[in-house]
Amino acid sequence: MKMQIAVLVSGGGTNLQALIDAQGNTLTSGEIAVVISGNPNAYALQRAQNAHIATEIVEKKRCGSQEAFEAAIEAVLCRYKIDVIVLAGFMTILSENFTKKHPGRILNIHPSLIPSFCGEGFYGLRVHEAALRRGVKVTGATVHFVNEIPDGGQIIAQKAVDVLPGDTPESLQKRVMEQAEWILLPQATEAVCAALQEETL
Ligand code: GRF
């Protein structure tokens, strides 16, 4: 049985697209059963629908509290019998109450080489702005397990990307996505699904 994957998104969903495109080639031990969006207007929802993948919207502001929000996500995970959760540009931090229920089963992609430029406040273009400000010559992306510390869980995979003269946060973000994130996330998701499949044989 393939591991059942939920991808949690909030935005454009290019990492979701990389996972969709990897199904049947890089990603063979798992399949995306549902895409859960924290934002009803996320383009990621359209990408899921185009690929005939079920979608669910869980908005924190409609749930009223972190607890209710996480309970609503849990209900969806349960309904789709989810084994693995992939955070792909999901903008809400999940509490320890949630993460401790799924040890070794929640993955996140972060657009830097952790432990550089990570933790609270480091998301989106801010990560690349900080890398350029510091003057690093190499950055990259990291896929890691999610625990109660933002970007603090065990590292699964990393890929380095050169910073080039004249880079802007936007040009660097694009290169990190193209050369690292979209390759690394499907590979790491496959590795985790394959390992879990072994365990359940
Ligand atoms: C990516 O840079 C990812 O690393 C970060 O959020 C961004 C999401 O982009 N966690 P997308 O929605 O996958 O296009």
CSV table of C-alpha atoms and ligand atoms in Angstrom, one decimal:
chain,number,residue,atom,x,y,z
A,1,MET,CA,0.0,0.0,0.0
A,2,LYS,CA,1.3,3.5,-0.9
A,3,MET,CA,1.7,5.9,2.0
A,4,GLN,CA,-1.2,8.4,2.0
A,5,ILE,CA,0.1,12.0,1.9
A,6,ALA,CA,-1.5,15.2,2.9
A,7,VAL,CA,0.1,18.4,1.5
A,8,LEU,CA,-0.6,21.5,3.6
A,9,VAL,CA,-0.3,24.8,1.6
A,10,SER,CA,-1.1,28.5,1.9
A,11,GLY,CA,0.1,30.0,-1.3
A,12,GLY,CA,1.2,29.5,-4.9
A,13,GLY,CA,2.0,25.8,-4.5
A,14,THR,CA,5.0,25.4,-6.7
A,15,ASN,CA,6.4,22.8,-4.2
A,16,LEU,CA,3.0,21.1,-4.3
A,17,GLN,CA,3.3,21.1,-8.1
A,18,ALA,CA,6.8,19.4,-7.9
A,19,LEU,CA,5.2,16.7,-5.7
A,20,ILE,CA,2.3,16.2,-8.2
A,21,ASP,CA,4.8,16.0,-11.1
A,22,ALA,CA,6.9,13.5,-9.2
A,23,GLN,CA,4.1,11.1,-8.7
A,24,GLY,CA,4.8,7.9,-10.5
A,25,ASN,CA,8.5,8.7,-11.0
A,26,THR,CA,10.5,10.1,-8.1
A,27,LEU,CA,7.5,9.5,-5.8
A,28,THR,CA,6.4,5.9,-5.9
A,29,SER,CA,6.0,4.9,-2.3
A,30,GLY,CA,3.4,7.5,-1.5
A,31,GLU,CA,0.6,9.3,-3.2
A,32,ILE,CA,-1.1,12.6,-2.5
A,33,ALA,CA,-4.5,11.9,-1.0
A,34,VAL,CA,-5.5,15.4,-0.1
A,35,VAL,CA,-4.3,19.0,-0.3
A,36,ILE,CA,-5.3,21.1,2.8
A,37,SER,CA,-5.1,24.9,2.4
A,38,GLY,CA,-5.2,27.4,5.2
A,39,ASN,CA,-6.2,30.0,2.6
A,40,PRO,CA,-9.2,29.7,0.4
A,41,ASN,CA,-7.6,31.8,-2.4
A,42,ALA,CA,-4.4,29.8,-2.6
A,43,TYR,CA,-3.4,29.0,-6.2
A,44,ALA,CA,-2.2,25.7,-4.8
A,45,LEU,CA,-5.9,24.6,-4.6
A,46,GLN,CA,-6.2,25.1,-8.4
A,47,ARG,CA,-3.1,23.0,-9.0
A,48,ALA,CA,-4.6,20.2,-6.9
A,49,GLN,CA,-7.9,20.4,-8.7
A,50,ASN,CA,-6.1,20.3,-12.1
A,51,ALA,CA,-4.5,17.0,-10.9
A,52,HIS,CA,-7.8,15.6,-9.7
A,53,ILE,CA,-6.6,15.6,-6.1
A,54,ALA,CA,-9.1,16.2,-3.3
A,55,THR,CA,-8.9,19.6,-1.6
A,56,GLU,CA,-10.0,20.9,1.9
A,57,ILE,CA,-9.9,24.4,3.3
A,58,VAL,CA,-9.2,24.9,7.0
A,59,GLU,CA,-9.0,28.6,7.9
A,60,LYS,CA,-7.5,29.4,11.3
A,61,LYS,CA,-9.6,32.6,11.6
A,62,ARG,CA,-12.9,30.6,11.1
A,63,CYS,CA,-11.8,28.0,13.6
A,64,GLY,CA,-11.4,30.7,16.3
A,65,SER,CA,-8.4,29.2,18.1
A,66,GLN,CA,-5.2,27.2,17.5
A,67,GLU,CA,-6.7,24.2,19.2
A,68,ALA,CA,-9.9,24.2,17.0
A,69,PHE,CA,-7.8,24.8,13.9
A,70,GLU,CA,-5.5,21.8,14.6
A,71,ALA,CA,-8.5,19.7,15.5
A,72,ALA,CA,-10.1,20.5,12.1
A,73,ILE,CA,-6.8,19.5,10.4
A,74,GLU,CA,-6.7,16.3,12.4
A,75,ALA,CA,-10.3,15.5,11.3
A,76,VAL,CA,-9.3,15.8,7.7
A,77,LEU,CA,-6.1,13.7,8.2
A,78,CYS,CA,-8.3,11.0,9.8
A,79,ARG,CA,-10.9,11.1,7.1
A,80,TYR,CA,-8.2,10.5,4.4
A,81,LYS,CA,-6.3,8.0,6.5
A,82,ILE,CA,-3.1,10.0,6.2
A,83,ASP,CA,0.3,8.6,6.9
A,84,VAL,CA,2.6,11.5,6.0
A,85,ILE,CA,2.1,15.2,6.2
A,86,VAL,CA,4.1,17.6,4.0
A,87,LEU,CA,4.2,21.3,4.7
A,88,ALA,CA,4.8,23.0,1.4
A,89,GLY,CA,4.6,26.7,2.0
A,90,PHE,CA,2.1,26.3,4.9
A,91,MET,CA,2.1,29.6,6.7
A,92,THR,CA,0.7,28.7,10.1
A,93,ILE,CA,3.0,27.3,12.8
A,94,LEU,CA,1.7,24.1,14.3
A,95,SER,CA,1.8,23.6,18.1
A,96,GLU,CA,3.6,21.0,20.0
A,97,ASN,CA,0.2,19.5,20.8
A,98,PHE,CA,-0.1,18.7,17.1
A,99,THR,CA,3.4,17.9,16.1
A,100,LYS,CA,3.9,15.4,19.0
A,101,LYS,CA,1.0,13.3,17.6
A,102,HIS,CA,2.9,12.7,14.4
A,103,PRO,CA,6.6,12.1,15.2
A,104,GLY,CA,8.7,11.5,12.1
A,105,ARG,CA,5.7,12.0,9.9
A,106,ILE,CA,5.6,15.7,9.2
A,107,LEU,CA,8.0,17.2,6.7
A,108,ASN,CA,8.7,20.8,5.9
A,109,ILE,CA,10.7,22.5,3.2
A,110,HIS,CA,12.7,25.6,4.2
A,111,PRO,CA,14.5,27.8,1.6
A,112,SER,CA,17.9,28.0,3.3
A,113,LEU,CA,20.6,25.7,4.6
A,114,ILE,CA,19.4,25.2,8.2
A,115,PRO,CA,20.7,26.3,10.7
A,116,SER,CA,21.2,29.5,8.7
A,117,PHE,CA,18.3,32.0,8.2
A,118,CYS,CA,15.7,29.9,9.9
A,119,GLY,CA,13.3,29.9,12.8
A,120,GLU,CA,10.5,32.4,13.7
A,121,GLY,CA,10.2,35.3,11.2
A,122,PHE,CA,12.2,33.6,8.5
A,123,TYR,CA,9.8,32.8,5.7
A,124,GLY,CA,9.3,33.7,2.1
A,125,LEU,CA,11.5,36.5,0.7
A,126,ARG,CA,12.8,37.4,4.2
A,127,VAL,CA,15.0,34.3,4.2
A,128,HIS,CA,16.7,35.3,0.9
A,129,GLU,CA,16.9,39.0,2.0
A,130,ALA,CA,18.8,37.8,5.2
A,131,ALA,CA,21.1,35.6,3.1
A,132,LEU,CA,22.0,38.5,0.8
A,133,ARG,CA,22.4,40.9,3.7
A,134,ARG,CA,24.9,38.5,5.4
A,135,GLY,CA,26.8,38.1,2.1
A,136,VAL,CA,26.8,34.3,2.0
A,137,LYS,CA,28.1,32.8,-1.3
A,138,VAL,CA,26.1,29.6,-0.9
A,139,THR,CA,22.6,29.1,0.3
A,140,GLY,CA,20.1,26.3,-0.5
A,141,ALA,CA,17.1,24.4,0.8
A,142,THR,CA,16.5,22.0,3.6
A,143,VAL,CA,13.8,19.4,4.2
A,144,HIS,CA,13.4,18.5,7.8
A,145,PHE,CA,11.0,16.8,10.2
A,146,VAL,CA,8.7,19.1,12.1
A,147,ASN,CA,8.8,19.3,15.9
A,148,GLU,CA,7.8,21.9,18.4
A,149,ILE,CA,10.7,24.2,17.5
A,150,PRO,CA,10.2,26.2,14.3
A,151,ASP,CA,12.6,24.8,11.7
A,152,GLY,CA,14.3,22.8,14.5
A,153,GLY,CA,13.5,19.2,13.7
A,154,GLN,CA,15.8,16.6,12.4
A,155,ILE,CA,17.3,17.4,8.9
A,156,ILE,CA,16.3,14.9,6.2
A,157,ALA,CA,18.0,16.4,3.1
A,158,GLN,CA,19.8,19.6,2.0
A,159,LYS,CA,20.9,21.0,-1.3
A,160,ALA,CA,23.3,23.9,-1.9
A,161,VAL,CA,22.7,26.7,-4.4
A,162,ASP,CA,25.2,29.4,-5.4
A,163,VAL,CA,24.5,33.0,-4.7
A,164,LEU,CA,25.5,35.1,-7.7
A,165,PRO,CA,26.7,38.7,-8.0
A,166,GLY,CA,23.7,41.0,-8.6
A,167,ASP,CA,21.2,38.6,-7.0
A,168,THR,CA,18.0,40.2,-5.7
A,169,PRO,CA,15.9,38.4,-3.1
A,170,GLU,CA,13.5,37.5,-6.0
A,171,SER,CA,16.2,36.1,-8.3
A,172,LEU,CA,17.8,34.1,-5.4
A,173,GLN,CA,14.4,32.7,-4.4
A,174,LYS,CA,13.7,31.6,-7.9
A,175,ARG,CA,17.1,29.8,-8.2
A,176,VAL,CA,16.7,28.1,-4.8
A,177,MET,CA,13.3,26.8,-5.9
A,178,GLU,CA,14.4,25.6,-9.3
A,179,GLN,CA,17.8,24.1,-8.3
A,180,ALA,CA,16.9,22.8,-4.8
A,181,GLU,CA,13.3,22.9,-3.4
A,182,TRP,CA,11.5,21.3,-6.4
A,183,ILE,CA,14.1,18.5,-6.5
A,184,LEU,CA,14.7,17.9,-2.8
A,185,LEU,CA,11.1,17.8,-1.6
A,186,PRO,CA,9.9,14.9,-3.8
A,187,GLN,CA,13.1,13.0,-3.1
A,188,ALA,CA,12.8,13.5,0.7
A,189,THR,CA,9.1,12.7,0.6
A,190,GLU,CA,9.8,9.5,-1.2
A,191,ALA,CA,12.6,8.5,1.2
A,192,VAL,CA,10.3,9.0,4.2
A,193,CYS,CA,7.4,7.1,2.6
A,194,ALA,CA,9.7,4.3,1.5
A,195,ALA,CA,11.1,4.0,5.1
A,196,LEU,CA,7.5,4.0,6.6
A,197,GLN,CA,6.4,1.4,4.0
A,198,GLU,CA,9.2,-0.9,5.1
A,199,GLU,CA,8.1,-0.5,8.7
A,200,THR,CA,4.5,-1.4,8.0
A,201,LEU,CA,5.3,-4.5,5.8
B,1,GRF,C1,8.9,28.0,-0.5
B,1,GRF,O1,10.0,28.9,-0.7
B,1,GRF,C2,9.1,27.1,0.6
B,1,GRF,O2,10.4,26.8,0.9
B,1,GRF,C3,8.6,27.9,1.8
B,1,GRF,O3,7.5,28.6,1.3
B,1,GRF,C4,7.6,28.8,-0.1
B,1,GRF,C5,6.4,28.2,-0.7
B,1,GRF,O4,6.3,28.3,-2.1
B,1,GRF,N1,8.3,27.1,2.9
B,1,GRF,P1,5.2,27.5,-2.9
B,1,GRF,O5,3.8,27.8,-2.4
B,1,GRF,O6,5.5,26.0,-2.8
B,1,GRF,O7,5.3,28.0,-4.3
